[in-house]
XYZ file of C-alpha atoms in Angstrom:
681
model
C 0.000 0.000 0.000
C 1.314 3.427 -0.983
C 0.505 6.789 0.582
C 1.426 10.330 -0.490
C 2.685 13.213 1.646
C -0.606 15.055 1.153
C -2.572 12.037 2.395
C -0.273 11.652 5.395
C -0.666 15.329 6.261
C -4.439 14.981 5.984
C -4.434 12.205 8.609
C -3.080 14.687 11.190
C -0.967 12.033 12.931
C 0.500 13.195 16.263
C 4.010 11.911 15.480
C 4.310 13.559 12.078
C 4.243 17.145 10.739
C 0.850 18.478 9.582
C 1.966 19.914 6.224
C 3.071 18.343 2.952
C 6.431 20.113 3.057
C 7.007 18.913 6.620
C 6.198 15.296 5.697
C 8.542 15.385 2.684
C 11.380 16.853 4.778
C 10.829 14.230 7.506
C 10.752 11.401 4.932
C 13.936 12.608 3.239
C 15.678 12.953 6.581
C 14.733 9.390 7.641
C 15.279 7.821 4.193
C 11.735 6.537 3.699
C 11.472 4.336 0.593
C 9.152 5.727 -2.064
C 7.893 5.173 -5.584
C 7.179 7.800 -8.224
C 3.809 7.453 -9.905
C 2.114 9.560 -12.554
C 0.065 12.284 -10.885
C -0.555 15.974 -10.449
C 2.821 17.105 -9.152
C 5.916 18.914 -10.332
C 7.193 17.162 -13.438
C 4.107 14.960 -13.544
C 5.596 12.552 -10.977
C 4.116 12.092 -7.510
C 6.069 10.556 -4.627
C 4.253 7.840 -2.698
C 5.748 6.116 0.335
C 5.504 2.377 1.035
C 3.421 1.995 4.202
C 4.885 -1.390 5.104
C 8.388 0.139 5.155
C 7.489 2.979 7.515
C 8.223 2.822 11.264
C 5.837 0.482 13.088
C 4.351 3.211 15.294
C 3.511 5.275 12.193
C 1.958 2.216 10.490
C -0.231 1.606 13.547
C -1.292 5.253 13.669
C -2.207 5.171 9.965
C -4.313 2.013 10.391
C -6.136 3.428 13.429
C -6.866 6.701 11.629
C -8.133 4.946 8.487
C -10.313 2.603 10.545
C -11.886 5.514 12.430
C -12.528 7.357 9.164
C -14.046 4.259 7.561
C -16.397 3.616 10.475
C -17.529 7.226 10.423
C -18.478 6.979 6.739
C -20.154 3.552 6.711
C -23.947 3.891 7.167
C -25.351 2.291 10.298
C -27.085 -1.010 9.559
C -29.624 -2.794 11.740
C -28.062 -5.119 14.276
C -30.012 -7.983 12.732
C -31.697 -7.950 9.354
C -34.782 -10.115 9.475
C -36.018 -11.725 6.318
C -39.429 -10.479 5.257
C -42.304 -12.722 6.236
C -43.254 -14.987 3.384
C -46.940 -14.756 2.681
C -48.787 -18.046 2.662
C -52.355 -19.250 2.992
C -52.241 -19.968 6.727
C -50.720 -16.607 7.620
C -53.407 -14.785 5.657
C -56.248 -16.840 7.070
C -54.986 -16.356 10.606
C -54.688 -12.612 10.068
C -50.936 -12.541 10.704
C -50.437 -10.171 7.771
C -52.318 -6.851 8.000
C -54.679 -6.464 5.057
C -53.332 -3.049 4.021
C -49.729 -4.242 4.127
C -50.517 -7.365 2.131
C -52.477 -5.504 -0.550
C -49.679 -2.944 -0.895
C -47.266 -5.769 -1.786
C -49.407 -7.127 -4.624
C -48.414 -6.310 -8.171
C -50.755 -6.129 -11.173
C -50.439 -9.798 -12.107
C -51.198 -10.999 -8.571
C -54.239 -8.719 -8.394
C -55.583 -9.888 -11.768
C -55.110 -13.531 -10.751
C -56.981 -12.969 -7.473
C -59.877 -11.327 -9.340
C -60.087 -14.290 -11.754
C -60.168 -16.787 -8.870
C -62.884 -14.799 -7.104
C -64.988 -14.876 -10.288
C -64.635 -18.677 -10.633
C -65.496 -19.215 -6.958
C -68.531 -16.984 -7.414
C -69.687 -19.446 -10.126
C -69.394 -22.376 -7.681
C -71.145 -20.902 -4.625
C -74.682 -20.566 -6.135
C -74.725 -24.351 -6.710
C -74.275 -24.780 -2.973
C -76.301 -21.869 -1.646
C -79.223 -21.903 -4.103
C -79.335 -25.459 -5.483
C -78.494 -27.053 -2.112
C -75.596 -29.050 -3.532
C -72.865 -29.923 -0.974
C -69.840 -27.718 -1.383
C -67.512 -30.573 -2.386
C -69.986 -31.870 -4.990
C -70.410 -28.353 -6.350
C -66.633 -28.044 -6.694
C -66.395 -31.474 -8.373
C -69.200 -30.567 -10.775
C -67.549 -27.325 -11.898
C -64.160 -29.072 -12.282
C -65.782 -31.772 -14.462
C -67.559 -29.154 -16.577
C -64.260 -27.347 -17.071
C -62.516 -30.558 -18.168
C -65.332 -31.287 -20.635
C -65.220 -27.731 -21.990
C -68.845 -27.031 -21.102
C -68.312 -23.954 -18.884
C -69.618 -20.595 -20.121
C -67.077 -18.812 -22.268
C -66.690 -15.833 -19.888
C -65.808 -18.236 -17.030
C -63.634 -20.585 -19.108
C -61.372 -17.767 -20.319
C -60.557 -16.887 -16.681
C -59.025 -20.310 -15.926
C -55.564 -19.686 -17.518
C -55.288 -16.393 -15.638
C -56.464 -17.983 -12.361
C -53.891 -20.771 -12.648
C -51.066 -18.182 -12.745
C -48.981 -20.424 -14.979
C -46.619 -19.215 -17.649
C -47.785 -21.943 -20.037
C -51.400 -20.681 -19.974
C -52.829 -24.045 -18.812
C -56.631 -24.191 -19.206
C -57.307 -27.212 -16.938
C -58.855 -26.729 -13.505
C -58.236 -29.426 -10.874
C -60.751 -30.187 -8.139
C -58.307 -29.792 -5.165
C -57.137 -26.403 -6.450
C -60.685 -25.111 -6.887
C -61.635 -26.415 -3.420
C -58.706 -24.476 -1.840
C -59.924 -21.296 -3.541
C -63.464 -21.836 -2.285
C -62.326 -22.440 1.306
C -60.079 -19.350 1.290
C -62.897 -17.256 -0.190
C -65.436 -18.394 2.435
C -62.957 -17.905 5.300
C -62.337 -14.254 4.414
C -64.494 -11.665 6.173
C -64.708 -8.974 3.479
C -63.883 -8.279 -0.139
C -60.365 -6.979 0.559
C -59.524 -10.022 2.648
C -60.808 -12.303 -0.145
C -58.598 -10.516 -2.656
C -55.579 -10.987 -0.396
C -56.441 -14.630 0.377
C -56.758 -15.627 -3.303
C -53.708 -13.724 -4.571
C -50.835 -16.064 -5.525
C -47.657 -15.873 -3.473
C -44.443 -15.250 -5.346
C -42.082 -18.177 -4.969
C -38.966 -15.992 -5.241
C -38.671 -12.646 -3.463
C -35.894 -10.157 -4.188
C -33.360 -9.712 -1.428
C -34.102 -6.497 0.484
C -31.531 -3.770 -0.091
C -30.748 -3.585 3.616
C -29.823 -7.270 3.581
C -27.085 -6.779 0.952
C -23.915 -6.680 3.052
C -21.579 -5.111 0.482
C -23.902 -2.266 -0.630
C -23.007 0.292 2.109
C -19.298 -0.209 1.419
C -19.773 0.208 -2.328
C -21.780 3.411 -1.803
C -18.921 4.701 0.337
C -16.797 4.846 -2.852
C -19.621 5.676 -5.266
C -21.395 8.529 -3.430
C -18.707 11.174 -3.857
C -18.932 14.722 -5.285
C -16.436 13.942 -8.070
C -19.032 11.443 -9.394
C -16.898 8.353 -10.071
C -18.250 5.781 -12.502
C -19.680 2.500 -11.276
C -16.618 0.672 -12.595
C -14.217 3.034 -10.777
C -16.124 2.599 -7.513
C -16.144 -1.195 -7.993
C -12.348 -1.182 -8.370
C -12.007 0.854 -5.174
C -14.305 -1.628 -3.413
C -12.212 -4.586 -4.632
C -9.045 -2.909 -3.358
C -10.700 -2.274 0.000
C -11.827 -5.935 0.331
C -8.305 -7.018 -0.605
C -6.815 -4.877 2.165
C -9.370 -6.243 4.634
C -8.570 -9.827 3.661
C -12.183 -10.546 2.638
C -11.822 -10.914 -1.106
C -14.292 -13.843 -1.135
C -17.079 -11.449 -0.073
C -16.443 -9.128 -3.021
C -19.495 -9.000 -5.358
C -19.134 -9.304 -9.104
C -19.583 -6.268 -11.329
C -22.802 -7.789 -12.714
C -24.200 -8.041 -9.184
C -23.325 -4.396 -8.552
C -25.081 -3.309 -11.754
C -28.195 -5.332 -10.905
C -28.501 -3.924 -7.388
C -27.803 -0.354 -8.491
C -30.696 -0.570 -10.955
C -32.979 -1.318 -8.000
C -31.614 1.558 -5.924
C -33.839 4.684 -5.978
C -32.401 7.764 -7.663
C -32.254 9.845 -4.495
C -30.227 7.112 -2.762
C -27.785 6.758 -5.651
C -27.217 10.518 -5.956
C -26.745 11.204 -2.251
C -23.224 12.581 -1.899
C -22.814 12.862 -5.677
C -25.084 15.899 -5.665
C -25.256 18.486 -2.917
C -27.283 21.538 -1.998
C -30.135 22.557 -4.256
C -29.160 19.987 -6.924
C -29.793 17.127 -4.472
C -32.886 18.739 -2.973
C -34.402 18.763 -6.451
C -34.726 14.958 -6.098
C -36.464 15.088 -2.701
C -40.105 15.752 -1.785
C -41.074 19.394 -1.424
C -43.796 21.489 0.158
C -45.958 23.474 -2.244
C -46.645 26.827 -0.614
C -50.084 28.388 -0.931
C -49.371 32.047 -1.702
C -53.041 32.886 -2.245
C -53.541 32.812 1.532
C -51.594 36.083 1.676
C -53.095 39.492 1.057
C -51.643 42.090 -1.328
C -48.423 43.658 0.002
C -48.169 41.155 2.868
C -44.842 39.806 1.601
C -42.642 40.795 -1.302
C -40.183 38.235 -2.675
C -36.885 39.341 -4.224
C -34.006 37.702 -6.042
C -31.185 38.475 -8.476
C -30.391 36.817 -11.795
C -27.453 37.194 -14.179
C -28.841 38.209 -17.556
C -27.964 35.595 -20.173
C -26.675 38.016 -22.813
C -23.941 40.626 -23.186
C -25.005 44.293 -23.017
C -23.137 47.476 -23.952
C -22.448 49.500 -20.817
C -23.037 53.286 -20.976
C -19.238 53.609 -20.802
C -18.952 51.523 -23.992
C -17.629 48.152 -22.800
C -19.594 44.879 -22.776
C -20.807 43.314 -19.552
C -23.356 40.898 -18.127
C -25.916 42.860 -16.106
C -27.480 41.568 -12.911
C -31.268 41.916 -12.868
C -33.006 42.160 -9.487
C -36.773 41.769 -9.336
C -39.319 42.126 -6.543
C -42.694 40.371 -6.828
C -45.789 40.537 -4.666
C -46.216 37.196 -2.897
C -50.004 37.221 -3.207
C -50.372 37.960 -6.921
C -46.933 37.348 -8.412
C -46.958 40.822 -9.978
C -43.554 42.446 -10.497
C -43.703 45.532 -8.281
C -40.093 46.685 -8.684
C -36.879 45.879 -10.532
C -33.359 47.169 -10.990
C -30.242 46.420 -13.022
C -26.657 46.499 -11.737
C -23.217 45.087 -12.449
C -23.674 42.527 -9.650
C -26.295 41.478 -7.095
C -25.266 44.073 -4.541
C -27.346 45.440 -1.716
C -27.614 48.726 -3.648
C -29.304 46.876 -6.527
C -31.737 45.210 -4.127
C -32.402 48.493 -2.336
C -32.939 50.245 -5.664
C -35.450 47.576 -6.727
C -37.265 47.999 -3.399
C -37.276 51.774 -3.857
C -38.699 51.364 -7.352
C -41.443 49.119 -5.980
C -42.295 51.543 -3.185
C -42.499 54.370 -5.722
C -45.708 52.855 -7.103
C -46.960 50.532 -4.342
C -47.336 50.771 -0.542
C -44.488 49.172 1.474
C -44.994 45.471 2.327
C -45.134 43.999 5.816
C -42.259 41.628 5.035
C -39.547 41.040 2.442
C -38.413 37.454 1.663
C -35.128 36.704 -0.090
C -32.137 34.399 -0.080
C -29.236 34.997 2.287
C -26.663 36.135 -0.253
C -24.240 38.965 0.479
C -26.292 41.436 -1.500
C -29.554 40.564 0.192
C -28.233 40.658 3.749
C -25.997 43.722 3.490
C -25.965 46.291 6.284
C -27.873 48.845 4.257
C -30.867 46.485 4.255
C -30.867 45.143 7.811
C -28.669 47.247 10.073
C -30.914 48.664 12.790
C -29.507 52.186 12.645
C -29.343 52.791 8.901
C -31.083 49.876 7.171
C -33.990 50.815 4.962
C -36.120 47.815 5.977
C -36.197 48.537 9.742
C -36.558 52.245 9.017
C -39.744 51.683 7.046
C -40.976 48.902 9.337
C -40.445 45.924 7.010
C -39.522 42.495 8.417
C -36.740 40.762 6.467
C -37.150 36.972 6.038
C -34.257 34.987 4.548
C -34.406 31.547 2.988
C -32.437 28.427 3.892
C -28.947 28.361 2.301
C -28.873 26.365 -0.928
C -32.650 26.083 -1.078
C -33.918 28.062 -4.096
C -37.040 25.858 -4.127
C -38.282 27.961 -1.207
C -38.446 30.950 -3.563
C -39.924 29.085 -6.496
C -42.405 31.895 -7.035
C -39.652 34.188 -8.303
C -37.267 31.521 -9.644
C -39.867 30.645 -12.306
C -40.050 34.328 -13.233
C -36.695 34.212 -15.007
C -38.022 31.573 -17.414
C -40.932 33.865 -18.263
C -39.302 37.311 -18.510
C -35.519 37.565 -18.696
C -34.462 34.376 -20.507
C -36.914 34.857 -23.439
C -35.675 38.465 -23.651
C -32.023 37.356 -23.680
C -32.773 34.942 -26.539
C -33.838 37.905 -28.681
C -30.252 39.221 -28.676
C -27.402 37.927 -30.819
C -25.185 37.904 -27.703
C -27.306 35.248 -25.922
C -25.111 32.988 -23.766
C -27.557 30.567 -22.134
C -27.032 26.838 -21.612
C -29.059 25.951 -24.710
C -27.177 28.358 -27.016
C -25.424 26.770 -29.991
C -21.825 26.139 -28.924
C -20.224 27.060 -32.265
C -22.249 30.257 -32.659
C -21.507 31.210 -29.065
C -17.781 30.684 -29.661
C -17.759 32.866 -32.775
C -19.769 35.650 -31.165
C -17.632 35.587 -28.001
C -14.386 35.738 -29.999
C -15.672 38.598 -32.151
C -16.804 40.577 -29.111
C -13.525 39.953 -27.282
C -11.538 41.086 -30.326
C -13.634 44.240 -30.693
C -13.275 45.087 -27.015
C -9.509 44.590 -27.144
C -9.154 46.959 -30.098
C -11.528 49.432 -28.479
C -9.463 49.542 -25.274
C -6.330 50.323 -27.279
C -8.116 53.217 -28.975
C -7.594 51.786 -32.465
C -10.058 51.873 -35.337
C -12.475 48.959 -35.489
C -12.803 46.791 -38.567
C -16.184 46.309 -40.216
C -16.494 42.831 -38.689
C -15.698 44.190 -35.240
C -18.161 47.061 -35.665
C -20.824 44.551 -36.704
C -20.077 42.411 -33.645
C -20.399 45.390 -31.297
C -23.569 46.628 -32.979
C -25.141 43.198 -32.363
C -24.905 43.834 -28.621
C -27.845 45.936 -27.412
C -27.130 49.309 -25.864
C -27.878 50.053 -22.228
C -30.865 52.230 -23.174
C -32.248 49.563 -25.522
C -31.865 46.848 -22.882
C -33.620 48.930 -20.201
C -36.478 49.731 -22.601
C -36.833 46.074 -23.664
C -36.774 44.851 -20.066
C -39.381 47.410 -19.057
C -41.631 46.255 -21.895
C -41.114 42.579 -20.964
C -42.122 43.318 -17.359
C -45.177 45.240 -18.558
C -46.309 42.348 -20.793
C -45.858 39.886 -17.931
C -47.834 42.008 -15.474
C -50.709 42.949 -17.755
C -50.881 40.303 -20.531
C -49.472 37.014 -19.175
C -52.339 34.783 -17.969
C -50.747 32.862 -15.095
C -51.914 29.255 -14.669
C -51.110 29.286 -10.949
C -53.574 32.141 -10.412
C -57.349 31.630 -10.134
C -59.666 32.235 -13.056
C -61.316 35.595 -13.498
C -65.020 35.036 -12.688
C -66.003 37.579 -15.331
C -63.760 36.505 -18.221
C -63.482 32.787 -17.388
C -59.706 32.900 -17.995
C -56.761 32.914 -15.609
C -55.895 36.273 -14.082
C -52.843 38.207 -15.179
C -50.605 39.077 -12.177
C -51.473 42.784 -12.075
C -55.166 42.151 -12.710
C -55.209 39.690 -9.803
C -53.386 42.225 -7.615
C -56.083 44.814 -8.381
C -58.848 42.228 -7.886
C -57.527 41.225 -4.452
C -57.087 44.872 -3.478
C -60.771 45.458 -4.287
C -62.078 42.312 -2.570
C -59.695 41.881 0.397
C -57.594 45.024 0.590
C -54.333 45.211 2.516
C -53.893 43.790 5.986
C -52.608 47.183 7.163
C -53.558 50.225 5.119
C -50.383 52.088 4.148
C -49.774 54.935 1.722
C -47.122 55.081 -0.963
C -43.908 56.707 0.249
C -43.521 60.431 -0.368
C -40.956 61.756 -2.900
C -38.792 62.984 -0.013
C -38.732 59.507 1.586
C -37.897 57.933 -1.771
C -35.033 60.386 -2.335
C -33.359 59.203 0.868
C -33.517 55.529 -0.074
C -30.467 53.911 -1.618
C -29.833 54.298 -5.340
C -26.974 53.149 -7.555
C -24.163 55.708 -7.618
C -21.239 56.688 -9.820
C -18.401 59.123 -9.208
C -18.227 62.226 -11.383
C -16.423 65.607 -11.455
C -18.718 68.648 -11.914
C -17.786 71.363 -14.381
C -19.350 74.834 -14.066
C -22.358 73.540 -12.167
C -23.072 70.501 -14.382
C -22.325 66.768 -14.213
C -22.530 64.246 -17.051
C -23.983 60.774 -16.530
C -24.943 58.193 -19.164
C -24.668 60.788 -21.964
C -27.017 63.175 -20.124
C -26.148 66.514 -18.512
C -27.570 67.544 -15.119
C -27.277 71.061 -13.712
C -27.653 72.795 -10.378
C -26.263 76.089 -9.168
C -25.001 74.416 -5.982
C -22.501 72.321 -7.966
C -20.509 75.420 -8.901
C -18.618 75.228 -5.591
C -17.588 71.613 -6.348
C -16.040 72.182 -9.775
C -13.021 69.923 -10.218
C -13.883 67.821 -7.137
C -15.195 64.247 -7.113
C -18.852 63.828 -6.178
C -21.233 60.857 -5.958
C -24.157 60.919 -8.396
C -27.138 58.754 -7.335
C -29.450 57.969 -10.236
C -32.672 56.135 -11.009
C -32.558 53.877 -14.065
C -36.323 54.295 -14.418
C -36.338 58.133 -14.316
C -33.602 60.205 -15.968
C -35.195 63.610 -15.210
C -32.971 64.265 -12.202
C -30.125 62.874 -10.089
C -29.149 63.360 -6.452
C -25.590 64.616 -6.010
C -23.651 63.960 -2.785
C -20.147 64.746 -1.648
C -17.714 61.862 -1.113
C -18.804 61.580 2.551
C -22.450 61.099 1.556
C -23.813 64.567 2.375
C -26.511 65.623 -0.094
C -25.467 68.626 -2.198
C -28.473 69.067 -4.462
C -30.968 67.470 -6.813
C -29.572 68.246 -10.270
C -32.062 68.490 -13.135
C -31.625 67.129 -16.645
C -30.603 70.053 -18.922
C -31.294 72.400 -16.012
C -29.046 75.075 -17.489
C -30.628 75.078 -20.935
C -32.565 78.258 -21.795
C -34.146 79.659 -24.951
C -31.785 81.925 -26.903
C -34.353 84.753 -26.611
C -37.413 85.220 -24.478
C -40.355 83.225 -25.817
C -42.812 86.170 -25.485
C -40.507 88.604 -27.364
C -40.068 86.147 -30.245
C -43.820 85.716 -30.490
C -44.284 89.532 -30.627
C -41.798 89.885 -33.488
C -43.424 87.032 -35.391
C -46.870 88.610 -35.032
C -45.598 91.998 -36.252
C -44.100 90.344 -39.333
C -47.341 88.548 -40.113
C -49.250 91.842 -39.969
C -46.689 93.570 -42.250
C -46.905 90.766 -44.821
C -50.698 91.010 -44.816
C -50.588 94.823 -45.289
C -48.145 94.625 -48.201
C -50.246 91.965 -49.873
C -53.328 94.195 -49.554
C -51.446 97.198 -51.044
C -50.486 95.126 -54.098
C -54.066 93.980 -54.586
C -55.246 97.632 -54.415
C -52.633 98.638 -57.019
C -53.712 95.888 -59.415
C -57.356 96.911 -59.045
C -56.490 100.591 -59.768
C -54.562 99.619 -62.917
C -57.497 97.572 -64.167
C -59.859 100.507 -63.743
C -57.572 102.970 -65.582
C -57.067 100.486 -68.430
C -53.360 100.964 -68.062
C -51.213 98.160 -69.460
C -50.129 95.683 -66.874
C -46.674 94.232 -66.928
C -47.254 90.486 -67.153
C -43.829 89.540 -65.910
C -41.597 91.670 -63.775
C -37.876 91.380 -64.226
C -35.830 89.724 -61.469
C -33.777 92.447 -59.805
C -32.199 90.022 -57.363
C -28.768 90.401 -58.905
C -28.980 94.192 -58.543
C -29.286 93.754 -54.783
C -25.816 92.221 -54.647
C -22.555 94.149 -54.576
C -19.277 92.921 -55.917
C -16.422 92.828 -53.409
C -12.738 93.475 -54.089
C -12.065 89.752 -54.218
C -14.662 89.295 -56.943
C -17.419 87.754 -54.750
C -21.007 88.994 -54.391
C -22.681 90.020 -51.124
C -26.322 90.905 -50.564
C -27.220 94.528 -49.763
C -28.699 94.452 -46.253
C -28.938 98.125 -45.282
C -32.023 99.988 -46.478
C -31.140 103.381 -48.089
C -31.835 106.385 -45.913
C -34.979 108.359 -46.745
C -33.163 111.587 -45.870
C -30.783 111.253 -48.834
C -30.499 114.269 -51.148
C -30.409 114.483 -54.895
C -31.837 112.173 -57.446
C -32.836 108.646 -56.506
C -30.727 105.820 -57.834
C -31.980 102.516 -59.255
C -31.166 100.788 -55.967
C -33.545 103.153 -54.150
C -36.407 102.220 -56.450
C -35.625 98.541 -55.981
C -35.778 98.918 -52.193
C -39.149 100.669 -52.450
C -40.521 97.953 -54.700
C -39.172 95.254 -52.400
C -40.885 96.984 -49.430
């Protein structure tokens, strides 16, 4: 038997060092013999020491430690495994086997055989009870009729089934029929008759608990690294060899046969852990309809299964946090962040409380984001401050929050599949590889500040922008709340169809109302709840965030200094700006410093004056035309275009339009330009 330094250190023997390096130094110092085997070590060679060549006290310590470990892992077996009671006629007639237990052991073939025997006996009894024939003569008569083939067809076809023979024998002997009749008459009720006439199996399978080698095999098979059945069988053979009990070792065929009988949850125990193993076990289906609206909100985070373009330009996988009402399943709030942090959860809660009254309790898992100080800490946490009880689930038990776990399959995963950057488990591996490589290449070039190729630009354009993703997610949540008819919800008595989550929320609010009437939080209370933040440097009273500009006069004193900008992904009209210590500076408004170039009222006055002037000039021309018609003066059908006369040639040879009107106070004769100005007026 060989043992490595790591294995020796893991045994924590009192006479040896407790580290691998210490064991190797001790072995080298005392010249322990070793062999080099292929393994995960430097140079691909692993040193293993020969146990039989080690000092006797170390050998004894190793054996004691291995024995203690083995006994701790072997499942406890009953002190004495009793063979199951074999059912026979006398035991059933004497009532030694409880009726319910006996019936539970019957398979379909035994039950069908018992029914056929009962039907044949029921054909015999009227001869005795109605015709007065002795019971033995009645049995002999029916047996003779069966041998002669004179029984009714419906009774005769039951004989092969009643005989319970593989050869389908159609004969019916008198002693056999008499035993059936006696057992039938001795039974007190119909269930007892069925049990009394059911055939007993001649060969019962050995109970699993009676298989001596099974617990030892499972010791090697039920491991998280999921060894194959053959690998575990080899380990078992080696263990029997070391114990000197090789004759008790089962064959591989025996192992396969027994493992087929073993239930799935027993085979996978130890091979699966946490929620993966609990998925094989029974569960409790919670009745959420017993709650009232806003009694409990349920929250959870989920990594979106597609790449998104961050507002800063790079690609990332956003973390979506959603809050649903426990009663109706309606999504009351949601948020998106780089990871499932407490800020993301708090922002989703704030979004929910913007439109709905605060709940009595909030139920979530116990991840770091969900149980952060800003949620629960008595002095600053938002939940205690608002009077909300925080319930956390059992670690590794997502089944307890199945109400929201199913939500991802309905909202976010279908949305992610609409994008070319989808990276779910069912995505095509080759397409995913190509898309991932193209995105990685584009990001690498982008970071270096180089120009993107057309292929790289196409790859980046396939990833949705932050604004597009937020808009799509908002629409997906709206469709779920108002259009998705949920099968777990009751049917609408008016429409005869299942309620949508938001419709059921409104219906329960009308019929039951809230347990404690509470108003929606005020804007001031919402402003002092946690929001996602980013650091920015104001410039002349304005800060830029996500390609938007926010202004406030109070930011002028912080020009060139870092500030924290708290924003709402659902409302870009304003942001809350704080200093780096968290003190609120102001509420900056989107484009708050944008003003009209001129006063709106003055521009409207000038426009109105121009409209009146145009109308007056048009009327003067109409009066002139009418006067010319009356005087029969010739009318010029087409006036020449004097536009070129209104341009002056510059020294460089270019033309500029004449903008200044000639002064009316000019002396002397009028020039052509003066007449043109008058006509243009």
